[in-house]
Short mmCIF file of C-alpha atoms in Angstrom, two decimals:
data_model
loop_
_atom_site.label_atom_id
_atom_site.label_comp_id
_atom_site.label_asym_id
_atom_site.label_seq_id
_atom_site.Cartn_x
_atom_site.Cartn_y
_atom_site.Cartn_z
CA UNK A 1 -154.92 -63.35 -72.54
CA UNK A 2 -158.53 -64.15 -73.43
CA UNK A 3 -157.38 -67.22 -75.25
CA UNK A 4 -155.60 -68.47 -72.21
CA UNK A 5 -158.69 -67.87 -70.06
CA UNK A 6 -160.89 -69.63 -72.53
CA UNK A 7 -158.55 -72.67 -72.64
CA UNK A 8 -158.40 -72.77 -68.87
CA UNK A 9 -162.17 -72.56 -68.57
CA UNK A 10 -162.79 -75.15 -71.27
CA UNK A 11 -160.38 -77.53 -69.50
CA UNK A 12 -162.25 -77.07 -66.27
CA UNK A 13 -165.56 -77.44 -68.04
CA UNK A 14 -164.60 -80.77 -69.54
CA UNK A 15 -163.12 -82.07 -66.31
CA UNK A 16 -166.08 -81.12 -64.16
CA UNK A 17 -169.17 -81.21 -66.41
CA UNK A 18 -170.07 -84.80 -65.62
CA UNK A 19 -169.49 -84.34 -61.87
CA UNK A 20 -171.45 -81.06 -61.74
CA UNK A 21 -174.40 -82.44 -63.73
CA UNK A 22 -174.41 -85.47 -61.38
CA UNK A 23 -174.14 -83.14 -58.34
CA UNK A 24 -177.08 -81.08 -59.57
CA UNK A 25 -179.21 -84.09 -60.58
CA UNK A 26 -178.77 -85.65 -57.15
CA UNK A 27 -180.06 -82.55 -55.45
CA UNK A 28 -182.79 -81.12 -57.77
CA UNK A 29 -186.18 -82.64 -58.00
CA UNK A 30 -186.61 -81.92 -61.63
CA UNK A 31 -184.26 -82.13 -64.57
CA UNK A 32 -185.23 -78.55 -65.46
CA UNK A 33 -183.94 -77.34 -62.10
CA UNK A 34 -180.75 -79.32 -62.43
CA UNK A 35 -180.15 -77.96 -65.93
CA UNK A 36 -180.57 -74.42 -64.49
CA UNK A 37 -178.07 -75.15 -61.71
CA UNK A 38 -175.55 -76.55 -64.14
CA UNK A 39 -175.92 -73.60 -66.59
CA UNK A 40 -175.74 -70.94 -63.75
CA UNK A 41 -172.77 -72.68 -62.10
CA UNK A 42 -170.62 -72.55 -65.23
CA UNK A 43 -171.89 -69.08 -66.20
CA UNK A 44 -170.79 -67.86 -62.75
CA UNK A 45 -167.48 -69.65 -63.15
CA UNK A 46 -166.89 -67.94 -66.53
CA UNK A 47 -167.67 -64.61 -65.01
CA UNK A 48 -165.08 -65.25 -62.28
CA UNK A 49 -162.66 -67.16 -64.51
CA UNK A 50 -159.70 -65.28 -63.07
CA UNK A 51 -160.42 -66.84 -59.72
CA UNK A 52 -160.89 -70.34 -61.06
CA UNK A 53 -158.02 -72.54 -59.88
CA UNK A 54 -156.23 -74.91 -62.24
CA UNK A 55 -156.25 -78.68 -62.33
CA UNK A 56 -158.13 -80.81 -59.82
CA UNK A 57 -158.76 -77.81 -57.60
CA UNK A 58 -161.10 -76.38 -60.27
CA UNK A 59 -163.56 -79.13 -59.76
CA UNK A 60 -163.74 -78.47 -55.98
CA UNK A 61 -164.15 -74.75 -56.74
CA UNK A 62 -167.02 -75.58 -59.09
CA UNK A 63 -168.66 -77.75 -56.45
CA UNK A 64 -168.47 -74.73 -54.21
CA UNK A 65 -169.98 -72.54 -56.91
CA UNK A 66 -172.76 -75.12 -57.62
CA UNK A 67 -173.55 -75.24 -54.01
CA UNK A 68 -174.19 -71.50 -53.86
CA UNK A 69 -176.22 -71.58 -57.00
CA UNK A 70 -178.30 -74.36 -55.60
CA UNK A 71 -178.87 -72.40 -52.41
CA UNK A 72 -180.06 -69.41 -54.40
CA UNK A 73 -182.07 -71.66 -56.62
CA UNK A 74 -184.01 -73.19 -53.69
CA UNK A 75 -184.55 -69.73 -52.31
CA UNK A 76 -185.96 -68.27 -55.47
CA UNK A 77 -187.71 -71.30 -56.85
CA UNK A 78 -190.47 -69.24 -58.51
CA UNK A 79 -187.87 -67.20 -60.43
CA UNK A 80 -187.88 -69.17 -63.65
CA UNK A 81 -185.53 -68.26 -66.41
CA UNK A 82 -185.22 -69.06 -70.04
CA UNK A 83 -183.62 -72.46 -70.05
CA UNK A 84 -181.44 -74.48 -72.25
CA UNK A 85 -183.90 -76.95 -73.56
CA UNK A 86 -181.25 -79.30 -74.88
CA UNK A 87 -179.67 -79.46 -71.51
CA UNK A 88 -183.06 -80.16 -69.94
CA UNK A 89 -183.39 -83.22 -72.14
CA UNK A 90 -179.90 -84.38 -71.41
CA UNK A 91 -180.56 -83.93 -67.68
CA UNK A 92 -183.72 -85.82 -68.00
CA UNK A 93 -181.70 -88.84 -69.00
CA UNK A 94 -179.94 -88.77 -65.65
CA UNK A 95 -183.36 -89.00 -64.10
CA UNK A 96 -184.17 -92.24 -65.75
CA UNK A 97 -183.08 -94.47 -62.94
CA UNK A 98 -185.26 -93.68 -60.01
CA UNK A 99 -183.12 -93.31 -56.89
CA UNK A 100 -185.96 -94.31 -54.59
CA UNK A 101 -187.04 -97.11 -56.79
CA UNK A 102 -187.39 -99.54 -53.92
CA UNK A 103 -189.72 -99.31 -51.00
CA UNK A 104 -186.89 -99.74 -48.51
CA UNK A 105 -184.79 -97.02 -50.11
CA UNK A 106 -187.76 -94.75 -49.86
CA UNK A 107 -187.82 -95.38 -46.16
CA UNK A 108 -184.18 -94.56 -45.91
CA UNK A 109 -184.80 -91.52 -48.03
CA UNK A 110 -187.54 -90.36 -45.74
CA UNK A 111 -185.26 -90.64 -42.75
CA UNK A 112 -182.54 -88.84 -44.60
CA UNK A 113 -184.80 -85.94 -45.44
CA UNK A 114 -185.61 -85.38 -41.82
CA UNK A 115 -182.01 -84.31 -41.22
CA UNK A 116 -180.92 -80.69 -41.33
CA UNK A 117 -179.62 -79.20 -44.59
CA UNK A 118 -176.21 -78.93 -43.01
CA UNK A 119 -176.11 -82.58 -42.08
CA UNK A 120 -177.35 -83.73 -45.44
CA UNK A 121 -174.88 -81.57 -47.32
CA UNK A 122 -171.85 -82.99 -45.56
CA UNK A 123 -173.16 -86.58 -45.67
CA UNK A 124 -173.96 -86.50 -49.36
CA UNK A 125 -170.61 -84.92 -50.29
CA UNK A 126 -169.03 -88.04 -48.80
CA UNK A 127 -171.58 -90.61 -49.94
CA UNK A 128 -172.46 -89.32 -53.42
CA UNK A 129 -169.42 -87.21 -54.59
CA UNK A 130 -166.91 -89.33 -52.67
CA UNK A 131 -165.06 -86.30 -51.35
CA UNK A 132 -162.74 -86.62 -48.45
CA UNK A 133 -162.65 -84.20 -45.49
CA UNK A 134 -160.02 -81.93 -46.89
CA UNK A 135 -161.91 -81.67 -50.17
CA UNK A 136 -165.18 -81.00 -48.33
CA UNK A 137 -163.38 -78.28 -46.34
CA UNK A 138 -162.36 -76.60 -49.59
CA UNK A 139 -165.91 -76.84 -51.09
CA UNK A 140 -167.54 -75.49 -47.95
CA UNK A 141 -164.85 -72.98 -47.12
CA UNK A 142 -164.43 -74.50 -43.69
CA UNK A 143 -161.48 -75.78 -41.70
CA UNK A 144 -160.66 -79.46 -41.81
CA UNK A 145 -161.46 -79.77 -38.15
CA UNK A 146 -164.84 -78.09 -38.51
CA UNK A 147 -165.66 -80.58 -41.27
CA UNK A 148 -164.58 -83.51 -39.08
CA UNK A 149 -166.80 -82.39 -36.28
CA UNK A 150 -169.72 -81.69 -38.52
CA UNK A 151 -169.41 -85.01 -40.30
CA UNK A 152 -169.13 -86.92 -37.00
CA UNK A 153 -172.30 -85.33 -35.68
CA UNK A 154 -174.16 -85.71 -38.92
CA UNK A 155 -173.34 -89.49 -38.99
CA UNK A 156 -174.49 -89.86 -35.43
CA UNK A 157 -177.80 -88.16 -36.15
CA UNK A 158 -178.34 -90.18 -39.26
CA UNK A 159 -177.66 -93.41 -37.46
CA UNK A 160 -180.00 -92.49 -34.60
CA UNK A 161 -182.74 -91.49 -37.01
CA UNK A 162 -182.42 -94.76 -38.90
CA UNK A 163 -182.62 -96.74 -35.71
CA UNK A 164 -185.69 -94.83 -34.64
CA UNK A 165 -187.40 -95.39 -37.99
CA UNK A 166 -186.92 -99.12 -37.36
CA UNK A 167 -186.49 -99.83 -41.04
CA UNK A 168 -187.28 -103.56 -41.47
CA UNK A 169 -187.04 -105.98 -44.21
CA UNK A 170 -190.12 -107.83 -45.41
CA UNK A 171 -190.37 -110.38 -48.07
CA UNK A 172 -193.10 -108.63 -49.95
CA UNK A 173 -191.20 -105.39 -50.19
CA UNK A 174 -188.48 -106.97 -52.26
CA UNK A 175 -191.02 -107.05 -55.05
CA UNK A 176 -191.83 -104.01 -57.15
CA UNK A 177 -195.52 -103.69 -57.68
CA UNK A 178 -195.43 -104.84 -61.22
CA UNK A 179 -195.45 -108.14 -62.91
CA UNK A 180 -193.47 -108.54 -66.02
CA UNK A 181 -194.13 -111.65 -67.98
CA UNK A 182 -191.98 -110.65 -70.96
CA UNK B 1 -177.48 -106.05 -35.66
CA UNK B 2 -174.19 -105.90 -37.32
CA UNK B 3 -172.50 -102.52 -37.73
CA UNK B 4 -173.55 -100.80 -40.90
CA UNK B 5 -171.88 -97.74 -42.16
CA UNK B 6 -174.59 -95.13 -42.42
CA UNK B 7 -172.83 -93.41 -45.22
CA UNK B 8 -173.05 -96.64 -47.32
CA UNK B 9 -176.80 -96.58 -46.71
CA UNK B 10 -177.07 -93.25 -48.45
CA UNK B 11 -175.28 -94.22 -51.63
CA UNK B 12 -178.21 -95.97 -53.35
CA UNK B 13 -180.31 -92.78 -52.69
CA UNK B 14 -178.25 -90.88 -55.21
CA UNK B 15 -180.09 -90.28 -58.41
CA UNK B 16 -176.85 -90.54 -60.29
CA UNK B 17 -174.97 -93.34 -58.58
CA UNK B 18 -171.85 -92.39 -56.83
CA UNK B 19 -168.88 -92.63 -59.20
CA UNK B 20 -171.34 -93.00 -62.11
CA UNK B 21 -170.98 -90.79 -65.06
CA UNK B 22 -172.99 -87.57 -65.03
CA UNK B 23 -173.62 -85.60 -68.21
CA UNK B 24 -171.29 -86.05 -71.15
CA UNK B 25 -169.17 -82.97 -71.74
CA UNK B 26 -168.78 -83.89 -75.43
CA UNK B 27 -172.61 -84.11 -75.98
CA UNK B 28 -174.29 -81.54 -78.14
CA UNK B 29 -176.09 -79.89 -75.24
CA UNK B 30 -172.92 -79.59 -73.20
CA UNK B 31 -171.08 -78.00 -76.14
CA UNK B 32 -173.95 -75.68 -76.82
CA UNK B 33 -173.97 -74.54 -73.22
CA UNK B 34 -170.19 -74.01 -73.27
CA UNK B 35 -170.48 -71.96 -76.47
CA UNK B 36 -173.31 -69.87 -75.03
CA UNK B 37 -171.40 -69.07 -71.91
CA UNK B 38 -168.09 -68.28 -73.55
CA UNK B 39 -169.76 -66.18 -76.18
CA UNK B 40 -169.82 -63.46 -73.54
CA UNK B 41 -166.70 -61.62 -72.39
CA UNK B 42 -165.42 -63.18 -69.21
CA UNK B 43 -165.96 -60.86 -66.26
CA UNK B 44 -162.87 -59.96 -64.37
CA UNK B 45 -164.34 -57.72 -61.70
CA UNK B 46 -165.61 -59.71 -58.70
CA UNK B 47 -168.79 -58.42 -57.16
CA UNK B 48 -170.35 -57.01 -60.28
CA UNK B 49 -173.52 -58.77 -61.19
CA UNK B 50 -173.89 -59.16 -64.87
CA UNK B 51 -176.82 -60.33 -66.90
CA UNK B 52 -176.67 -64.00 -67.78
CA UNK B 53 -175.44 -64.48 -71.37
CA UNK B 54 -178.10 -64.74 -73.94
CA UNK B 55 -178.62 -68.22 -75.14
CA UNK B 56 -178.07 -68.94 -78.75
CA UNK B 57 -181.40 -67.99 -80.31
CA UNK B 58 -181.46 -70.75 -82.96
CA UNK B 59 -179.42 -73.71 -83.93
CA UNK B 60 -178.98 -76.67 -81.76
CA UNK B 61 -181.16 -75.59 -78.91
CA UNK B 62 -184.11 -74.78 -81.20
CA UNK B 63 -183.81 -78.14 -82.94
CA UNK B 64 -184.17 -79.89 -79.57
CA UNK B 65 -187.28 -77.86 -78.71
CA UNK B 66 -189.21 -79.35 -81.54
CA UNK B 67 -188.33 -82.93 -80.49
CA UNK B 68 -189.16 -82.49 -76.85
CA UNK B 69 -192.71 -82.87 -75.68
CA UNK B 70 -194.19 -83.32 -72.23
CA UNK B 71 -197.84 -83.62 -71.49
CA UNK B 72 -199.47 -84.40 -68.22
CA UNK B 73 -202.69 -86.33 -68.31
CA UNK B 74 -205.97 -85.18 -66.76
CA UNK B 75 -205.83 -85.10 -63.06
CA UNK B 76 -208.23 -87.49 -61.44
CA UNK B 77 -207.06 -86.64 -57.98
CA UNK B 78 -207.09 -83.35 -56.09
CA UNK B 79 -203.43 -83.44 -55.47
CA UNK B 80 -201.62 -81.48 -58.16
CA UNK B 81 -198.74 -83.83 -58.57
CA UNK B 82 -200.91 -86.85 -58.80
CA UNK B 83 -202.07 -86.48 -62.41
CA UNK B 84 -203.14 -89.84 -63.66
CA UNK B 85 -200.19 -90.10 -66.00
CA UNK B 86 -197.33 -88.11 -67.57
CA UNK B 87 -195.45 -88.75 -70.77
CA UNK B 88 -192.28 -86.98 -71.81
CA UNK B 89 -190.30 -87.56 -74.93
CA UNK B 90 -186.69 -86.52 -74.98
CA UNK B 91 -184.74 -85.51 -78.12
CA UNK B 92 -182.93 -88.88 -78.23
CA UNK B 93 -186.24 -90.71 -78.69
CA UNK B 94 -186.61 -92.07 -75.13
CA UNK B 95 -190.06 -91.75 -73.73
CA UNK B 96 -190.53 -91.62 -70.05
CA UNK B 97 -194.02 -92.64 -68.82
CA UNK B 98 -195.28 -92.28 -65.30
CA UNK B 99 -198.61 -93.73 -64.27
CA UNK B 100 -200.37 -92.82 -61.09
CA UNK B 101 -203.91 -93.77 -61.86
CA UNK B 102 -204.44 -96.79 -64.06
CA UNK B 103 -207.95 -96.07 -65.37
CA UNK B 104 -207.14 -93.54 -67.97
CA UNK B 105 -205.63 -95.90 -70.53
CA UNK B 106 -207.36 -94.21 -73.35
CA UNK B 107 -205.77 -90.84 -72.69
CA UNK B 108 -202.39 -92.43 -72.34
CA UNK B 109 -202.72 -94.42 -75.53
CA UNK B 110 -203.75 -91.27 -77.45
CA UNK B 111 -200.81 -89.38 -76.10
CA UNK B 112 -198.34 -92.11 -77.03
CA UNK B 113 -199.75 -92.17 -80.52
CA UNK B 114 -199.40 -88.39 -80.79
CA UNK B 115 -195.75 -88.79 -79.90
CA UNK B 116 -195.35 -91.46 -82.50
CA UNK B 117 -194.76 -94.29 -80.03
CA UNK B 118 -196.18 -97.53 -81.48
CA UNK B 119 -197.86 -98.63 -78.38
CA UNK B 120 -201.34 -99.92 -77.48
CA UNK B 121 -202.50 -99.45 -73.87
CA UNK B 122 -205.49 -101.19 -72.39
CA UNK B 123 -206.95 -101.11 -68.91
CA UNK B 124 -208.51 -104.31 -67.68
CA UNK B 125 -210.29 -104.77 -64.33
CA UNK B 126 -208.25 -106.33 -61.59
CA UNK B 127 -208.03 -110.13 -62.06
CA UNK B 128 -208.59 -110.02 -65.73
CA UNK B 129 -206.41 -109.94 -68.82
CA UNK B 130 -206.86 -109.45 -72.55
CA UNK B 131 -207.62 -112.69 -74.36
CA UNK B 132 -204.49 -114.16 -75.78
CA UNK B 133 -202.94 -114.21 -78.25
CA UNK B 134 -203.63 -110.72 -79.55
CA UNK B 135 -200.85 -110.86 -82.25
CA UNK B 136 -197.49 -112.40 -83.10
CA UNK B 137 -194.90 -112.20 -80.32
CA UNK B 138 -191.57 -110.68 -81.29
CA UNK B 139 -188.87 -113.12 -80.23
CA UNK B 140 -185.61 -111.12 -80.41
CA UNK B 141 -186.48 -108.06 -78.27
CA UNK B 142 -183.76 -105.44 -78.44
CA UNK B 143 -181.97 -104.86 -75.18
CA UNK B 144 -182.86 -101.55 -73.55
CA UNK B 145 -186.13 -101.27 -75.48
CA UNK B 146 -187.79 -100.44 -72.20
CA UNK B 147 -186.90 -100.24 -68.54
CA UNK B 148 -188.45 -102.39 -65.89
CA UNK B 149 -191.37 -100.56 -64.25
CA UNK B 150 -190.09 -98.90 -61.11
CA UNK B 151 -191.48 -96.62 -58.33
CA UNK B 152 -191.83 -92.92 -58.95
CA UNK B 153 -189.26 -91.22 -56.72
CA UNK B 154 -190.79 -90.01 -53.48
CA UNK B 155 -194.22 -91.41 -54.24
CA UNK B 156 -196.04 -94.46 -52.87
CA UNK B 157 -198.33 -95.19 -55.68
CA UNK B 158 -197.75 -95.50 -59.30
CA UNK B 159 -194.68 -96.34 -61.28
CA UNK B 160 -192.67 -95.24 -64.22
CA UNK B 161 -190.85 -96.80 -67.14
CA UNK B 162 -188.93 -95.71 -70.24
CA UNK B 163 -189.26 -96.82 -73.77
CA UNK B 164 -186.61 -96.15 -76.38
CA UNK B 165 -188.66 -95.44 -79.40
CA UNK B 166 -185.64 -95.60 -81.71
CA UNK B 167 -185.36 -99.38 -81.25
CA UNK B 168 -188.75 -100.36 -82.70
CA UNK B 169 -188.60 -102.00 -86.03
CA UNK B 170 -191.31 -101.29 -88.61
CA UNK B 171 -194.57 -102.99 -87.84
CA UNK B 172 -193.73 -103.69 -84.17
CA UNK B 173 -196.09 -102.57 -81.44
CA UNK B 174 -195.60 -102.33 -77.75
CA UNK B 175 -198.72 -104.06 -76.33
CA UNK B 176 -199.28 -102.97 -72.79
CA UNK B 177 -202.02 -103.93 -70.43
CA UNK B 178 -202.47 -102.26 -67.10
CA UNK B 179 -204.66 -103.16 -64.25
CA UNK B 180 -205.34 -102.06 -60.69
CA UNK B 181 -207.82 -103.01 -58.04
CA UNK B 182 -210.53 -100.52 -57.15
CA UNK B 183 -208.84 -99.92 -53.79
CA UNK B 184 -206.07 -98.20 -55.63
CA UNK B 185 -203.41 -100.23 -53.83
CA UNK B 186 -201.25 -102.31 -56.04
CA UNK B 187 -201.18 -102.51 -59.80
CA UNK B 188 -200.06 -104.81 -62.44
CA UNK B 189 -198.73 -104.37 -65.87
CA UNK B 190 -197.96 -106.75 -68.67
CA UNK B 191 -195.88 -105.75 -71.64
CA UNK B 192 -195.37 -107.57 -74.90
CA UNK B 193 -193.59 -106.66 -78.06
CA UNK B 194 -195.66 -107.84 -81.00
CA UNK B 195 -195.59 -107.45 -84.76
CA UNK B 196 -198.24 -107.21 -87.37
CA UNK B 197 -201.95 -106.65 -86.59
CA UNK B 198 -203.06 -106.63 -82.96
CA UNK B 199 -206.60 -107.65 -82.05
CA UNK B 200 -208.56 -105.40 -79.71
CA UNK B 201 -208.45 -106.33 -76.01
CA UNK B 202 -211.18 -108.70 -74.91
CA UNK B 203 -211.01 -108.89 -71.12
CA UNK B 204 -211.20 -112.44 -69.81
CA UNK B 205 -210.54 -113.74 -66.32
CA UNK B 206 -206.83 -114.01 -65.60
CA UNK B 207 -205.98 -117.69 -65.20
CA UNK B 208 -202.80 -116.95 -63.21
CA UNK B 209 -202.99 -116.88 -59.46
CA UNK B 210 -202.95 -113.30 -58.21
CA UNK B 211 -201.07 -113.93 -55.05
CA UNK B 212 -197.33 -114.33 -55.56
CA UNK B 213 -196.33 -117.74 -54.51
CA UNK B 214 -194.38 -117.41 -51.28
CA UNK B 215 -193.00 -120.93 -51.01
CA UNK B 216 -189.54 -119.59 -50.47
CA UNK B 217 -188.69 -116.85 -48.04
CA UNK B 218 -185.39 -115.22 -47.24
CA UNK B 219 -183.26 -117.50 -45.08
CA UNK B 220 -180.55 -115.22 -43.88
CA UNK B 221 -182.70 -112.83 -41.85
CA UNK B 222 -183.45 -113.00 -38.16
CA UNK B 223 -185.32 -116.04 -36.94
CA UNK B 224 -184.63 -118.12 -40.06
CA UNK B 225 -182.33 -121.00 -40.53
CA UNK B 226 -179.33 -119.16 -41.95
CA UNK B 227 -179.58 -116.14 -39.58
CA UNK B 228 -176.22 -114.43 -39.47
CA UNK B 229 -174.75 -116.30 -42.45
CA UNK B 230 -174.11 -113.80 -45.24
CA UNK B 231 -174.23 -115.30 -48.65
CA UNK B 232 -174.77 -112.18 -50.74
CA UNK B 233 -172.05 -111.33 -53.24
CA UNK B 234 -170.13 -114.49 -52.45
CA UNK B 235 -169.46 -117.16 -55.06
CA UNK B 236 -171.36 -120.42 -55.13
CA UNK B 237 -168.06 -122.18 -54.29
CA UNK B 238 -167.74 -120.14 -51.15
CA UNK B 239 -171.23 -120.71 -49.93
CA UNK B 240 -171.92 -124.37 -50.72
CA UNK B 241 -169.41 -126.01 -48.30
CA UNK B 242 -171.02 -124.25 -45.31
CA UNK B 243 -174.43 -125.27 -46.41
CA UNK B 244 -173.35 -128.83 -46.87
CA UNK B 245 -171.77 -128.80 -43.50
CA UNK B 246 -175.10 -127.82 -42.17
CA UNK B 247 -176.75 -130.68 -44.01
CA UNK B 248 -178.87 -128.45 -46.22
CA UNK B 249 -180.41 -129.53 -49.46
CA UNK B 250 -179.68 -126.77 -51.98
CA UNK B 251 -181.48 -125.72 -55.14
CA UNK B 252 -180.80 -122.79 -57.34
CA UNK B 253 -182.75 -120.13 -59.08
CA UNK B 254 -180.90 -118.47 -61.91
CA UNK B 255 -181.83 -114.78 -62.04
CA UNK B 256 -182.35 -113.25 -65.39
CA UNK B 257 -181.05 -109.75 -65.00
CA UNK B 258 -182.08 -107.38 -67.89
CA UNK B 259 -179.56 -104.85 -69.00
CA UNK B 260 -179.87 -101.67 -66.92
CA UNK B 261 -182.07 -103.43 -64.35
CA UNK B 262 -182.56 -101.06 -61.41
CA UNK B 263 -182.96 -103.79 -58.77
CA UNK B 264 -186.06 -105.33 -57.41
CA UNK B 265 -188.36 -108.17 -58.62
CA UNK B 266 -186.83 -110.11 -61.43
CA UNK B 267 -189.71 -112.32 -62.32
CA UNK B 268 -189.95 -116.01 -61.32
CA UNK B 269 -186.89 -117.80 -62.70
CA UNK B 270 -186.94 -121.59 -62.88
CA UNK B 271 -185.85 -123.39 -59.74
CA UNK B 272 -183.43 -126.13 -60.57
CA UNK B 273 -181.61 -128.85 -58.73
CA UNK B 274 -178.87 -129.11 -61.26
CA UNK B 275 -175.70 -127.53 -59.87
CA UNK B 276 -174.30 -124.25 -61.28
CA UNK B 277 -170.70 -123.12 -61.61
CA UNK B 278 -168.62 -122.57 -58.47
CA UNK B 279 -167.73 -119.13 -59.80
CA UNK B 280 -171.34 -118.01 -60.06
CA UNK B 281 -172.47 -115.28 -57.74
CA UNK B 282 -175.01 -115.70 -54.94
CA UNK B 283 -177.18 -112.72 -54.17
CA UNK B 284 -179.43 -114.19 -51.49
CA UNK B 285 -180.49 -117.49 -49.91
CA UNK B 286 -184.09 -118.45 -49.38
CA UNK B 287 -185.72 -121.47 -47.66
CA UNK B 288 -189.03 -123.24 -47.83
CA UNK B 289 -191.10 -124.96 -45.15
CA UNK B 290 -189.06 -128.21 -45.69
CA UNK B 291 -185.82 -126.46 -44.98
CA UNK B 292 -184.56 -126.61 -48.59
CA UNK B 293 -182.27 -123.72 -49.37
CA UNK B 294 -182.60 -121.91 -52.61
CA UNK B 295 -179.72 -119.78 -53.75
CA UNK B 296 -180.55 -116.89 -56.09
CA UNK B 297 -177.61 -116.74 -58.44
CA UNK B 298 -176.25 -115.22 -61.61
CA UNK B 299 -173.53 -116.48 -63.88
CA UNK B 300 -171.52 -113.22 -63.53
CA UNK B 301 -170.93 -110.48 -61.00
CA UNK B 302 -172.92 -107.28 -61.18
CA UNK B 303 -171.94 -103.96 -59.71
CA UNK B 304 -175.16 -103.89 -57.71
CA UNK B 305 -177.02 -106.73 -56.08
CA UNK B 306 -179.81 -107.18 -58.59
CA UNK B 307 -182.32 -108.18 -55.90
CA UNK B 308 -181.74 -105.10 -53.83
CA UNK B 309 -180.57 -102.59 -56.37
CA UNK B 310 -177.48 -101.95 -54.26
CA UNK B 311 -175.85 -103.43 -51.23
CA UNK B 312 -177.95 -105.79 -49.22
CA UNK B 313 -177.15 -103.71 -46.07
CA UNK B 314 -178.99 -100.77 -47.67
CA UNK B 315 -182.13 -102.82 -47.63
CA UNK B 316 -181.81 -105.42 -44.90
CA UNK B 317 -181.08 -103.63 -41.59
CA UNK B 318 -181.39 -105.76 -38.67
#
C-alpha cells in the first residue's frame, strides 16, 4: 500500500516539479520564497497523497495546492522556516533572466500589478501556465462559467488599464542602459 | 491601433517564460527534496496538521550550503533594498551580480575576489575609460560566460548580470569597468576577458562619443514612412518586394545575438549594403533622414524577437 502511494507521488512529483517550480518562481519575489512554496506544496501533497489524483489531473491538483501555499505564504511572510538550501540555489537559477528586463515591460508590469489579486491570478494562469478555462476551474475550484466570467472581466480591466497607462514606444527605450563593446 | 491580445502582453512578464522549463526534477536538489518529503509517513487523515518533515541534516543539502554565499554591499542609500551592490554565488558556480550604485567598485572587487571570481572592477568618472590596452584580449570567449547586463526586476536604476565562474580558464581575468554620471541617471559598463597580467586602471578621457548615434530610427511606428507595415518576424524575401515597390533603398544590419540574450540593445552591428539571404529573419525596420530603410536581420529565427525580448506587440503598443 505504501509502495503504491510512493510510486504515485513520485510520478506526480516528476510530472509536475518543473511546472510547480516555474509557477512559484513567477509569483515569488525571491528564490528563497519560491523554494519554500515548492517544498511546502509537495509536502502538503504527500500528507494528502490519498486525495492526489492520477495522471494529468495530479498537476492541476498540485497547482491548486501551490496556490493555497502561496496565499498562506504571502500572509505569513515573516514566518521564516528552515529551508532547503540546495533548492534555493536551484530556484535562483530560474531568476537569472529578469522578467522586467526591459523598460517597456516594466511599464506593463506596473499596470499589471495595479489589478486585483483575483484578476491577476486568472490572467496569469492563462498567460504563464497556459491553462484553459476548464483546467483553471479545476485549479480554483470554480465552475467553468464562473471562470469564463472572471476571465472576461479581468481581460477587460487589463486592457483598460493598459490604455490608460498610455504605454508608448520610444527609440531610446529599446536600449538597455549598458554598453557592451565585447 | 491594431488589436492586441492583452494576454499576449503578459507573457514576457513571466520570470520563467511560458512553456519554458522550470526546475529539473532529476536535479540533485529536486531529488533531495523528494527524499526528505517521502522520508515521513504519508498522512492519510485530512484536516490533521502535522509538522513539516525534518530536512536531511547532512549530505547533499549541507554540501550546497558551503558553496553558496550571498553578501550585500554597504548601503549608500537610505532605502533598504538599494544597497550599492549584491553578489550571490550559487552552487553551480554561477555568480549573480546586481549593481545599484556604481561608486563602490572596491567593495565589489574585494567581494568577487573572496568568492574566487577572477575579476577586476574599476570605477571611472563619467566620460572616461581606463587607458587601453590593459592586457591581452582573449579571442575565443566561451559562450554563456556572462549574461548581457539587464535591468533589475522592478527597479529603475541599476542592472544585473551573471558570470559563470566555471568557464574561466587559468590565467584569465574578467576586466570590468563601470561608470555613471554624478546625476545617478544612466550608467555604462565595459567588459573584457583578458589573460595574463592586467595593468592598473589609468583613467583617460573616453574617445568614443557618449551619445548613441541616432541616425536610424524605427520606421514602422506611427508617423514614419513604413507606418502600419509590419516587418518583424517575416523573412527578408517577404519584406523586400514591398519595399522595392515603394521605391525604398534598403540596407541591412546583421544583429549579433549572444546565446541566452534576454532582448534589448545588441550593440552596433555593421550596416551593409550587400544583400543577405531571402530566408533571413527581419526583426525591425529603421529609416534615416534620407529615407533609406535599414532592416535589422539575423540569419536564423529566434523564439523571441531579440530586439524586444519577446513579441513586438508587447513593446510597441500604438
